[in-house]
Amino acid sequence: MKMKYVLLLLMAWLLLTSCAGNRYTQTPSQNSSFRIKSLVLHFTSADYAQSVKYLVDKGSVSSHYLIPESDDPTYPHNELKIYQLVDENERAWHAGISYWQGRTALNDTSIGIEIVNDPECTVRNDVLIKPEHGEDRFCVFPDYDPKQIQLVIELAKDILDRHPDISPTAVIGHSDIAPSRKIDPGPRFPWYELYQEGIGAWYDFETLDKYWQLFSDNPTSIALLQRALMTYGYGLVETGIADTQTMNVVSAFQMHFLPSHVSGSADARTMAAVFALIEKYAPEKLTELVTRYESEVQTADNPATERYGQIDRTFTADDDTSETELSFVAYDKTGDFRIKASAATNADIYINEQRLNITLPITEQFRSYSLARRTIEGLNTVRVDNISNTDAELHLQVAYPTLSNAQVARQLPLDVSSFACRNSDFKGVLLVTHKGRIINHTPLGCNKTADVSFALGQQTSALATHLALMEMVHRGQIDLEAPLNSYLPEYSGQGRDAVRVQDVVAHRTGYLPTLSEYLAEEQMTLSDLLAEKRLLTELVLTQIPVRKVTQNNNPSKSEVNAIILGLLIERVSGQSLRDYISDKIYAQLGINKIGSDGADLEQMTYGHIGGQASVESIAKIAQLLLNMGGYGYYELIDRKSLSKFLKISSVANERGAGWQLNERHTSECLSRNDFGSFASSRAFGTFSENGLVLVDPELDLTITLLTNSRDEYLSDRYIPLLNQIYKALLQRQIHSKMN
């Protein structure tokens, strides 16, 4: 009876399951795919025992698999094993906030493998960085255990067999899918070894070389690199500037595909690797990128017209009379101009209504001529007339005044006994120019020669970073009135959105005087931070608190502002600060000594660390500013923009913060009058504990004083010297007029 009852129950169960199975009609769709799209590799940043605690115990993270390493004292077995922690059909919590190839929240569509590997990392104060379960930007990465990697290869092959929708480009690291947060599996992970076993993506070396040569000869823009990385799969926004998100993504890419070249910097090698990968794995997406690159190269070969000299004008036969006469400034019997002509067989050129004896036709290459026989002191005129052909053009450029190489026969007599050699350490040099001529060049202190270089100290901000910013404002690349975060997007929140570029120039940000005041004593110095540019960027742009900016805030000098301006210039230009200043400014002035000795130029421009310069080099910069923005055929900035910049830069109650104005209505606000008693109201300068640069357009005068002093009371000696220079010069002018 009992057996009969069991059989009846079994028959009923079979009937029910049979009905259920026939309940749905199967019509398989072709519009489907496998759920798993990515394989993500991690390192645990801990030993085996700690890794198990993180990944297994309730309340933390997880992963589908864990692979231990040999010689781990916390591993309890002799033989390495692959441990499955979560079924592949279930969701493990290993990816976090993530993105790859258009997908977010990759926990839903990926399998994660955690590999025991523990970098030796130093944890910094939270104000500097906030590590996630032991990860940190300052790590020494150990090699992976070869036995462990063989298990990774074995497991990865099995996973790829079970999940055919995981493409080669979807075998990725945690740093690839979360580059702003993660650095695992790190630069030591053997991605190329896995590729050789048929796991993951890698470029063909011949293709890499092809693109490397191409991009080395004709560099690409940051924007194109951003677009290429986005095309490959990374999550970032195309901003056209080398911002923090880009540095993070580039570092992640380099750790994966260029492990011996992890710099975070966009360069030809990195761009070549991205293009080589896209050509191999997504050739249909390559055409758009190549077309864009060719367009950039063409634009670079045909740059927008720049102005050279204080006059840069093309004349034609159809010009109105009012358009053919222009004015320029020169010193008496000095000056240069150059011309080139297209299809012109005849033209008359007049300087101060004196016709020049120039024979046409002139080649289409510029030919230079001296104006020394024609110019007068002050305002001069140039006129072009009688251009022969209606289709002819004559291009004329007039240079800004430059310093004369030869000193005048009679130097300005000065008493420099207050700078005498009282101790063997003190040295200095004074250089005074008037109307483009050197009228005093005197060694001070224990110097035997005036040909010596000095550290610039705090003046480097005005003589380097500010010049670069002026140049970029003039080119329309930076707007002083724009919010700073329009160029540095991460500079936002907690009052930062109100900060404009000009607020940083004017030190109206409320930062403490030095960066070291934000760092604990055991933390790194500014020099260390410069070696870790990503960390420096994160610190000054996102972590250091900013005080709410208002027009009534009293400015307070801070080297943090100088650092921010340096980062701004790098972002917008796509070059290092050192290269931009050297190539775009100093090289144009024939200056090559600044930063060549002592501190690196990049360090000297960040935070007033100091760099070496000769007094002659600084005098050229002073003459450029005396000319209100130009020197020779180089134009740094126009007169109107320079005046605006100087006004913004002038900090009423601080010395050494940039350029100061000597306007009479602000002198009562100055904590000290650095200009002495006789400087005109148009004078401006930069002053520090080791010297000064003073420019006085009213008298066509520049004064450069450099010393090796670090004496905050140096002004007690140099102010009487300034007064002496002015009085001696005025007496010379009075005597000249009387005779």
XYZ file of C-alpha atoms in Angstrom:
739
model
C 0.000 0.000 0.000
C 2.815 2.327 0.906
C 4.648 1.615 -2.357
C 1.468 2.317 -4.317
C 1.135 5.729 -2.606
C 4.698 6.672 -3.550
C 4.112 5.702 -7.180
C 0.966 7.844 -7.318
C 2.886 10.852 -5.983
C 5.631 10.329 -8.534
C 3.146 10.156 -11.399
C 1.445 13.359 -10.214
C 4.800 15.187 -10.072
C 5.733 14.038 -13.574
C 2.343 15.213 -14.866
C 2.745 18.657 -13.300
C 6.301 19.170 -14.575
C 5.253 17.964 -18.002
C 2.467 20.514 -18.123
C 4.789 23.262 -16.913
C 7.385 22.391 -19.538
C 4.859 22.621 -22.320
C 3.395 25.831 -20.965
C 5.747 28.108 -22.982
C 6.425 27.786 -26.694
C 10.101 28.240 -27.544
C 10.856 30.645 -30.444
C 14.555 31.596 -30.106
C 15.377 35.231 -31.082
C 18.477 36.170 -33.014
C 18.594 39.518 -31.194
C 20.369 38.460 -28.042
C 23.846 38.139 -26.615
C 25.665 36.882 -23.590
C 25.427 38.961 -20.435
C 29.167 38.924 -19.660
C 31.079 41.473 -21.791
C 34.306 42.113 -19.852
C 37.002 40.374 -17.860
C 38.526 42.673 -15.221
C 41.851 41.902 -13.533
C 42.812 43.325 -10.127
C 45.542 43.098 -7.568
C 44.460 42.702 -3.951
C 46.950 45.156 -2.438
C 47.188 42.727 0.499
C 48.424 39.242 1.388
C 46.266 36.120 1.062
C 44.746 36.213 4.558
C 43.788 39.878 4.331
C 42.477 39.359 0.786
C 40.176 36.571 1.956
C 38.916 38.829 4.736
C 38.183 41.636 2.268
C 36.594 39.421 -0.360
C 34.740 36.789 1.672
C 33.632 38.277 4.976
C 30.278 40.039 4.972
C 30.202 43.805 4.596
C 33.112 44.336 2.172
C 33.825 43.750 -1.537
C 33.949 40.534 -3.542
C 35.217 38.999 -6.732
C 34.463 35.919 -8.780
C 37.935 34.472 -8.365
C 40.996 34.827 -6.138
C 44.474 33.604 -7.102
C 47.154 33.457 -4.349
C 50.917 33.752 -4.841
C 53.889 31.617 -3.817
C 55.940 32.351 -0.691
C 53.038 34.086 1.034
C 53.346 33.110 4.724
C 49.605 33.594 5.213
C 48.716 31.076 2.476
C 47.947 27.723 4.205
C 48.658 25.283 1.333
C 51.749 24.098 -0.497
C 50.161 24.188 -3.935
C 48.601 27.302 -5.504
C 44.907 26.939 -6.270
C 42.261 28.997 -8.017
C 39.511 29.955 -5.572
C 36.021 30.739 -6.828
C 34.256 33.155 -4.488
C 31.161 34.053 -6.521
C 29.386 32.052 -9.211
C 29.926 33.522 -12.684
C 26.154 33.804 -13.115
C 25.975 36.045 -10.074
C 27.031 39.634 -9.557
C 30.294 40.190 -7.665
C 31.161 43.574 -6.172
C 34.559 44.147 -7.713
C 34.294 47.006 -10.239
C 32.527 49.789 -8.343
C 31.910 53.032 -10.214
C 33.267 52.120 -13.622
C 33.066 52.593 -17.400
C 34.268 50.688 -20.442
C 33.247 50.887 -24.100
C 29.911 52.569 -23.417
C 28.927 50.508 -20.382
C 28.779 51.732 -16.804
C 28.473 49.846 -13.497
C 30.501 46.938 -14.848
C 29.639 44.682 -11.912
C 26.544 43.775 -13.961
C 28.398 42.689 -17.100
C 31.855 41.510 -16.047
C 33.822 38.800 -14.297
C 36.478 39.866 -11.818
C 39.722 38.108 -10.937
C 41.611 39.262 -7.849
C 45.325 38.419 -7.858
C 47.284 38.521 -4.607
C 49.946 41.179 -5.101
C 50.919 43.705 -2.431
C 52.766 46.850 -3.566
C 54.888 48.622 -0.968
C 53.015 51.878 -0.562
C 53.371 54.886 1.701
C 50.075 56.248 2.932
C 49.972 60.037 3.014
C 47.884 62.435 5.055
C 44.254 62.611 3.935
C 44.683 66.207 2.806
C 47.005 64.860 0.149
C 45.330 61.630 -0.951
C 42.571 59.293 0.187
C 43.617 55.702 -0.581
C 41.106 52.898 -1.085
C 41.896 49.779 0.997
C 45.646 50.333 0.860
C 46.096 51.601 -2.679
C 48.190 54.729 -3.039
C 49.901 56.731 -5.736
C 53.320 56.255 -4.095
C 54.017 52.563 -4.546
C 56.859 50.230 -5.440
C 55.290 47.463 -7.520
C 56.659 43.918 -7.103
C 56.879 41.460 -9.977
C 54.068 38.925 -10.245
C 54.708 35.284 -9.310
C 55.216 33.254 -12.559
C 53.255 30.281 -11.136
C 50.462 32.632 -10.232
C 50.389 34.114 -13.746
C 50.120 30.622 -15.241
C 46.969 30.095 -13.165
C 45.650 33.465 -14.362
C 46.225 32.379 -17.970
C 44.535 29.014 -17.376
C 41.510 30.618 -15.714
C 41.211 33.431 -18.268
C 41.182 30.960 -21.167
C 38.386 28.981 -19.504
C 36.376 32.159 -18.909
C 36.798 33.311 -22.522
C 35.630 29.895 -23.735
C 32.494 30.163 -21.618
C 31.796 33.811 -22.491
C 32.441 34.423 -26.204
C 31.218 38.041 -26.063
C 34.374 39.100 -24.190
C 36.421 40.651 -26.990
C 40.225 41.087 -26.775
C 39.799 44.801 -26.008
C 37.461 43.937 -23.110
C 40.136 42.085 -21.123
C 41.104 45.028 -18.942
C 42.458 46.167 -15.617
C 40.692 47.888 -12.763
C 42.661 51.048 -13.590
C 41.265 50.981 -17.148
C 37.658 51.088 -15.970
C 38.193 53.424 -12.967
C 41.340 55.461 -13.762
C 40.565 58.265 -11.334
C 40.415 55.822 -8.394
C 42.416 52.717 -9.164
C 45.910 51.736 -10.277
C 45.629 47.913 -10.255
C 46.836 45.540 -11.533
C 49.732 48.014 -11.903
C 52.612 48.485 -14.354
C 54.217 45.112 -13.502
C 51.285 43.015 -14.655
C 52.394 40.993 -17.747
C 49.677 42.007 -20.210
C 51.881 41.154 -23.191
C 52.481 37.644 -21.856
C 48.720 37.120 -21.622
C 48.306 38.449 -25.164
C 50.834 35.902 -26.419
C 48.582 33.218 -24.887
C 45.569 34.552 -26.787
C 44.189 36.659 -23.927
C 43.492 40.371 -24.395
C 44.674 42.976 -26.915
C 48.071 44.257 -28.012
C 49.314 46.357 -30.916
C 51.468 45.193 -33.813
C 54.942 46.668 -33.390
C 55.315 47.666 -37.051
C 52.052 49.608 -36.846
C 53.173 51.240 -33.609
C 56.420 52.354 -35.235
C 54.532 53.778 -38.222
C 52.379 56.001 -36.029
C 55.237 56.868 -33.688
C 57.264 58.297 -36.566
C 54.203 60.158 -37.842
C 53.259 61.748 -34.525
C 56.878 62.536 -33.616
C 57.259 64.579 -36.789
C 53.822 66.217 -36.508
C 52.503 66.225 -32.915
C 48.788 65.899 -32.261
C 46.487 67.864 -29.992
C 45.367 66.803 -26.536
C 41.792 66.806 -27.846
C 42.605 64.195 -30.510
C 44.315 61.952 -27.966
C 41.242 62.249 -25.736
C 38.991 61.288 -28.660
C 41.212 58.316 -29.555
C 41.200 57.017 -25.974
C 37.415 57.407 -25.867
C 37.173 55.497 -29.151
C 39.193 52.627 -27.712
C 36.979 52.402 -24.647
C 38.092 54.739 -21.867
C 35.661 56.985 -20.045
C 36.686 60.637 -20.271
C 35.414 63.939 -21.643
C 37.052 65.692 -24.582
C 38.115 69.049 -23.141
C 41.122 69.890 -25.289
C 43.315 70.411 -22.211
C 45.608 68.094 -20.270
C 43.367 68.023 -17.206
C 43.389 65.602 -14.289
C 40.972 63.127 -15.884
C 43.229 62.942 -18.940
C 46.390 62.440 -16.885
C 44.669 59.605 -15.016
C 43.424 57.887 -18.179
C 46.778 58.289 -19.942
C 48.537 56.778 -16.918
C 46.108 53.833 -16.908
C 46.649 53.280 -20.641
C 50.421 53.448 -20.237
C 50.374 50.956 -17.337
C 48.519 48.540 -19.630
C 50.251 49.084 -22.973
C 53.460 51.061 -22.284
C 54.556 49.797 -18.853
C 58.093 51.164 -19.156
C 56.762 54.628 -19.973
C 54.199 55.516 -17.295
C 54.317 59.309 -17.071
C 50.723 60.473 -17.418
C 51.929 62.818 -20.169
C 50.407 62.888 -23.614
C 53.179 62.184 -26.100
C 53.784 60.702 -29.535
C 54.446 57.217 -28.167
C 51.138 57.100 -26.310
C 49.157 58.398 -29.278
C 50.904 55.889 -31.543
C 49.910 52.978 -29.284
C 46.260 54.083 -29.195
C 46.080 54.449 -32.980
C 47.829 51.097 -33.517
C 45.275 49.373 -31.275
C 42.327 51.027 -33.022
C 43.694 50.108 -36.451
C 43.962 46.472 -35.348
C 40.735 46.013 -33.380
C 38.373 48.749 -34.621
C 39.526 49.750 -38.133
C 36.080 51.082 -39.001
C 36.594 53.824 -36.389
C 40.049 54.822 -37.606
C 39.053 56.918 -40.633
C 37.443 59.672 -38.582
C 40.494 59.973 -36.342
C 42.968 60.032 -39.239
C 40.903 62.661 -41.077
C 40.867 64.828 -37.969
C 44.602 64.422 -37.519
C 45.297 65.438 -41.132
C 43.135 68.516 -40.625
C 45.145 69.464 -37.524
C 48.429 69.068 -39.370
C 47.174 71.225 -42.234
C 46.101 73.909 -39.779
C 49.494 73.756 -38.081
C 51.217 74.172 -41.456
C 49.068 77.245 -42.113
C 48.876 78.954 -38.716
C 46.803 82.035 -38.038
C 48.644 85.240 -38.860
C 50.677 86.594 -35.965
C 51.883 90.133 -35.544
C 55.624 90.746 -35.833
C 56.984 94.071 -34.631
C 55.073 97.228 -33.780
C 54.042 97.586 -37.431
C 53.136 94.490 -39.426
C 51.206 95.518 -42.513
C 50.651 94.505 -46.135
C 50.205 97.425 -48.577
C 48.538 97.302 -52.014
C 48.050 99.764 -54.856
C 44.355 100.062 -53.965
C 44.952 101.314 -50.410
C 43.478 104.698 -49.529
C 45.968 107.416 -48.687
C 44.835 107.326 -45.062
C 45.766 103.650 -44.882
C 49.315 103.999 -46.206
C 50.826 106.154 -43.413
C 51.506 104.652 -39.999
C 53.436 105.682 -36.878
C 55.980 103.868 -34.740
C 58.196 104.596 -31.734
C 61.977 104.655 -31.932
C 64.999 106.082 -30.191
C 67.122 108.629 -32.024
C 69.055 107.055 -34.891
C 68.076 103.482 -34.032
C 65.700 100.886 -35.393
C 65.210 98.214 -38.014
C 62.569 97.216 -40.517
C 62.132 94.473 -43.100
C 60.114 94.149 -46.283
C 59.126 91.611 -48.881
C 57.173 92.127 -52.079
C 54.995 90.061 -54.368
C 54.705 91.143 -58.044
C 55.764 94.702 -57.153
C 58.296 96.222 -59.556
C 58.221 99.659 -57.966
C 57.187 101.298 -54.678
C 58.234 104.323 -52.639
C 58.857 103.973 -48.899
C 59.182 107.088 -46.726
C 60.445 107.335 -43.147
C 59.575 110.695 -41.607
C 58.856 111.847 -45.196
C 62.367 110.943 -46.342
C 62.325 108.534 -49.269
C 64.424 105.406 -48.812
C 66.730 104.322 -51.590
C 65.458 100.773 -51.987
C 65.485 99.028 -55.338
C 62.612 96.759 -56.362
C 61.734 94.068 -57.161
C 62.339 92.515 -53.763
C 62.157 88.755 -53.376
C 59.292 87.139 -51.533
C 61.663 86.555 -48.606
C 62.019 89.287 -45.986
C 65.018 91.585 -46.406
C 66.166 93.682 -43.452
C 67.252 97.336 -43.451
C 68.494 99.760 -40.808
C 66.540 102.881 -39.865
C 69.471 104.481 -38.022
C 69.844 107.353 -40.495
C 66.163 108.283 -40.515
C 64.655 107.950 -37.045
C 64.180 110.602 -34.401
C 63.458 110.365 -30.678
C 59.869 109.332 -30.017
C 57.145 109.111 -32.647
C 58.134 108.406 -36.266
C 56.129 107.862 -39.446
C 56.330 105.400 -42.320
C 54.467 105.805 -45.620
C 54.206 103.552 -48.672
C 53.233 105.035 -52.051
C 53.295 104.369 -55.796
C 53.033 100.581 -55.717
C 53.414 99.687 -59.357
C 51.016 96.845 -60.114
C 47.370 96.511 -59.123
C 47.993 92.898 -58.122
C 51.195 93.705 -56.228
C 51.646 93.533 -52.453
C 54.359 94.947 -50.234
C 54.667 93.559 -46.686
C 56.473 95.797 -44.185
C 57.420 95.152 -40.561
C 58.997 97.662 -38.135
C 60.770 96.291 -35.074
C 60.258 97.373 -31.487
C 63.277 99.091 -29.864
C 65.957 96.724 -28.570
C 68.879 97.160 -26.208
C 72.083 98.336 -27.814
C 74.855 95.768 -27.461
C 77.467 98.478 -26.973
C 77.529 100.569 -23.818
C 77.552 104.331 -24.194
C 80.908 105.993 -23.924
C 80.032 107.897 -20.754
C 78.327 105.828 -18.062
C 76.018 107.351 -15.515
C 78.227 108.072 -12.484
C 76.927 106.366 -9.354
C 78.126 105.847 -5.805
C 77.638 102.149 -5.000
C 79.628 102.134 -1.764
C 76.544 100.978 0.168
C 76.917 97.688 -1.744
C 80.633 97.370 -0.998
C 82.361 94.052 -0.262
C 81.823 93.943 3.485
C 81.844 90.151 3.601
C 83.133 87.634 1.114
C 79.707 86.187 0.406
C 77.827 89.232 -0.880
C 77.691 89.711 -4.655
C 75.492 91.705 -6.984
C 75.174 93.387 -10.375
C 73.456 96.626 -11.372
C 72.366 97.375 -14.947
C 70.650 100.625 -15.941
C 69.312 101.351 -19.436
C 68.017 104.633 -20.844
C 66.422 104.965 -24.263
C 67.622 101.517 -25.276
C 71.243 102.076 -24.258
C 73.130 100.681 -21.273
C 74.234 103.627 -19.164
C 75.547 101.708 -16.150
C 76.642 98.114 -15.736
C 78.428 97.711 -12.429
C 79.451 94.703 -10.342
C 78.517 95.103 -6.673
C 79.883 93.649 -3.470
C 82.685 91.159 -3.981
C 82.102 90.679 -7.688
C 85.078 91.078 -9.957
C 82.943 91.051 -13.094
C 79.424 92.064 -14.078
C 79.030 88.883 -16.139
C 77.511 86.568 -13.505
C 74.148 84.916 -12.894
C 71.979 85.112 -9.801
C 69.031 83.290 -8.293
C 65.828 85.208 -8.942
C 63.889 84.141 -5.855
C 60.342 85.426 -5.701
C 60.781 87.503 -8.849
C 60.518 84.354 -10.952
C 56.736 84.535 -10.830
C 56.747 87.936 -12.521
C 59.649 87.172 -14.871
C 58.475 83.745 -16.021
C 54.930 82.578 -15.234
C 53.364 86.028 -15.639
C 55.073 86.549 -18.993
C 53.685 83.246 -20.247
C 50.217 84.195 -19.047
C 50.486 87.590 -20.766
C 51.432 85.861 -24.003
C 48.462 83.493 -23.823
C 46.061 86.322 -23.005
C 47.352 88.194 -26.053
C 46.835 85.137 -28.284
C 43.260 84.791 -27.047
C 43.967 81.450 -25.391
C 43.129 82.650 -21.871
C 40.587 85.226 -20.717
C 41.544 86.927 -17.446
C 37.893 87.493 -16.579
C 36.835 83.894 -17.194
C 36.218 81.467 -14.301
C 39.322 79.441 -13.595
C 37.348 76.196 -13.852
C 36.511 76.922 -17.485
C 40.135 75.851 -18.103
C 40.625 73.616 -15.044
C 37.273 71.798 -14.706
C 38.155 70.020 -11.467
C 38.623 73.387 -9.736
C 35.029 73.557 -8.519
C 32.920 73.489 -5.384
C 33.563 75.002 -1.960
C 33.904 78.551 -3.287
C 36.158 77.708 -6.239
C 33.504 78.388 -8.876
C 33.678 82.105 -8.033
C 37.415 82.326 -8.687
C 38.412 83.984 -11.951
C 41.823 83.789 -13.587
C 42.527 87.375 -12.591
C 41.770 86.550 -8.938
C 44.650 84.083 -8.959
C 46.944 86.641 -10.610
C 45.940 89.213 -7.976
C 46.284 86.728 -5.081
C 42.640 87.183 -4.112
C 42.120 83.519 -3.231
C 42.761 83.398 0.484
C 45.460 80.733 0.274
C 48.162 80.552 2.932
C 51.572 81.989 1.941
C 53.303 78.658 1.227
C 52.227 75.226 0.089
C 54.166 73.637 2.950
C 51.602 75.049 5.381
C 49.089 72.570 3.958
C 51.402 69.590 4.401
C 52.341 67.728 7.543
C 56.011 67.816 8.505
C 56.551 64.196 7.508
C 55.144 64.764 4.046
C 56.942 65.596 0.850
C 58.378 68.951 -0.152
C 57.305 71.015 -3.148
C 60.213 69.558 -5.115
C 58.879 66.065 -4.382
C 55.407 67.119 -5.464
C 56.767 68.452 -8.743
C 58.084 64.972 -9.438
C 54.535 63.672 -8.876
C 52.659 66.210 -10.999
C 49.357 64.372 -10.792
C 49.396 64.568 -7.010
C 50.386 68.236 -7.033
C 47.514 68.944 -9.407
C 45.020 67.075 -7.247
C 46.194 68.843 -4.104
C 46.095 72.466 -5.281
C 43.013 72.185 -7.486
C 40.686 70.009 -5.427
C 41.817 69.759 -1.805
C 43.314 73.000 -0.538
C 40.455 75.172 0.785
C 39.815 78.500 -0.921
C 38.282 81.499 0.796
C 35.292 83.078 -0.895
C 36.565 85.762 -3.257
C 35.159 89.273 -3.202
C 36.370 92.596 -4.539
C 36.955 93.765 -0.965
C 39.203 90.890 0.058
C 42.676 92.028 0.994
C 45.109 90.171 -1.278
C 47.528 87.810 0.416
C 50.552 86.566 -1.481
C 50.702 82.768 -1.800
C 52.916 80.457 -3.815
C 49.821 78.300 -4.335
C 48.581 80.925 -6.806
C 51.845 80.697 -8.765
C 51.474 76.918 -8.914
C 47.876 77.197 -10.150
C 48.909 79.635 -12.881
C 51.628 77.205 -13.958
C 49.099 74.368 -14.197
C 46.731 76.643 -16.141
C 49.418 77.450 -18.709
C 50.279 73.771 -19.111
C 46.653 72.737 -19.571
C 45.844 75.325 -22.213
C 49.144 75.103 -24.109
C 49.571 71.327 -23.953
C 53.264 71.885 -23.116
C 55.247 71.760 -19.921
C 55.631 75.134 -18.273
C 59.383 75.000 -18.814
C 59.081 74.298 -22.535
C 56.397 76.914 -23.106
C 58.323 79.719 -21.410
C 61.623 78.721 -23.007
C 60.260 78.274 -26.551
C 57.559 80.915 -26.739
C 59.191 83.742 -24.800
C 62.843 83.451 -23.828
C 63.992 82.034 -27.157
C 62.254 84.921 -28.945
C 64.306 87.359 -26.886
C 67.574 85.510 -27.411
C 67.618 84.484 -23.738
C 69.003 81.065 -22.932
C 70.467 81.407 -19.448
C 67.373 81.554 -17.293
C 66.996 78.213 -15.579
C 70.150 76.781 -17.158
C 71.951 76.740 -13.828
C 70.756 75.972 -10.341
C 67.072 75.147 -10.019
C 65.137 73.769 -12.946
C 63.050 76.357 -14.781
C 59.862 74.401 -14.091
C 60.622 74.420 -10.393
C 61.538 78.074 -10.395
C 58.225 79.068 -11.931
C 56.197 76.940 -9.535
C 56.129 78.639 -6.182
C 59.062 81.033 -6.519
C 61.717 78.390 -5.876
C 64.310 80.325 -7.808
C 66.397 79.957 -10.932
C 69.554 81.467 -12.338
C 69.604 84.486 -14.633
C 72.099 87.023 -15.892
C 71.304 90.674 -15.429
C 71.500 91.166 -19.227
C 68.718 88.612 -19.759
C 66.448 90.330 -17.253
C 67.243 93.717 -18.805
C 65.857 92.447 -22.133
C 62.596 91.528 -20.401
C 62.550 94.976 -18.789
C 63.026 96.624 -22.206
C 60.213 94.512 -23.660
C 57.891 95.816 -20.954
C 59.209 99.350 -21.392
C 58.159 99.012 -25.059
C 54.703 98.082 -23.703
C 54.790 94.535 -24.977
C 57.316 93.979 -27.770
C 61.035 93.497 -28.406
C 62.478 93.474 -31.898
C 60.019 91.605 -34.106
C 58.542 89.679 -31.185
C 55.266 90.859 -29.649
C 54.431 89.383 -26.252
C 51.288 91.415 -25.578
C 49.615 94.596 -26.814
C 49.716 97.867 -24.869
C 46.099 97.800 -23.681
C 46.257 94.206 -22.428
C 49.594 94.817 -20.697
C 48.191 97.788 -18.798
C 45.220 95.699 -17.692
C 47.431 92.822 -16.602
C 49.761 95.066 -14.598
C 46.800 96.605 -12.845
C 45.467 93.174 -11.867
C 48.887 91.860 -10.841
C 49.766 94.787 -8.597
C 49.268 93.702 -4.992
C 48.908 96.707 -2.714
C 50.187 95.324 0.558
C 52.626 92.596 -0.434
C 56.090 92.540 -1.995
C 57.334 89.871 -4.364
C 53.839 88.789 -5.426
C 54.193 89.902 -9.035
C 54.264 93.309 -10.663
C 53.615 96.412 -8.588
C 52.449 99.801 -9.844
C 53.681 103.128 -8.521
C 50.384 104.950 -8.947
C 50.244 107.873 -6.545
C 46.706 107.185 -5.385
C 47.692 103.733 -4.112
C 51.003 104.690 -2.531
C 49.401 105.378 0.818
C 48.211 101.743 0.874
C 51.694 100.377 0.278
C 53.403 98.860 3.280
C 56.604 100.408 1.887
C 57.425 102.479 -1.175
C 59.788 100.263 -3.133
C 60.080 102.764 -5.998
C 61.943 105.472 -4.096
C 61.131 109.179 -4.229
C 61.498 110.037 -7.923
C 59.918 107.256 -9.987
C 57.060 108.470 -12.168
C 53.449 107.453 -11.604
C 53.713 105.199 -14.682
C 56.559 103.154 -13.199
C 56.075 99.490 -12.326
C 58.370 96.780 -11.034
C 58.930 93.529 -9.198
C 60.796 93.466 -5.906
C 62.124 90.740 -3.635
C 64.629 90.176 -0.887
C 67.442 89.731 -3.403
C 66.829 92.408 -5.993
C 64.483 94.331 -8.236
C 63.431 95.089 -11.790
C 62.017 98.591 -12.278
C 60.509 99.913 -15.517
C 59.669 103.601 -15.952
C 58.055 104.370 -19.338
C 57.893 108.086 -18.499
C 61.698 108.342 -18.647
C 62.450 105.367 -20.953
C 64.373 103.918 -18.024
C 64.932 100.373 -16.716
C 66.861 99.392 -13.614
C 67.835 95.788 -12.864
C 69.538 94.872 -9.608
C 70.341 91.243 -8.814
C 72.155 90.030 -5.718
C 72.715 86.816 -3.811
C 71.255 88.476 -0.703
C 68.306 87.101 1.232
C 67.929 90.265 3.298
C 64.395 91.570 3.723
C 65.958 94.956 4.540
C 67.806 95.137 1.228
C 65.457 97.992 0.270
C 67.168 100.139 2.900
C 70.160 100.116 0.559
C 68.570 99.963 -2.879
C 66.009 102.764 -2.392
C 68.800 105.374 -1.892
C 70.473 103.888 -4.988
C 67.234 104.297 -7.006
C 66.963 107.902 -5.879
C 70.593 108.477 -6.879
C 69.999 106.991 -10.360
C 66.976 109.212 -10.972
C 68.743 112.367 -9.782
C 71.863 111.658 -11.843
C 69.786 110.993 -14.949
C 67.689 114.140 -14.477
C 70.817 116.231 -13.959
C 72.319 114.806 -17.154
C 69.165 115.694 -19.102
C 69.100 119.233 -17.673
C 72.768 119.706 -18.544
C 72.154 118.381 -22.066
C 69.290 120.835 -22.658
C 71.310 123.790 -21.356
C 74.068 123.000 -23.830
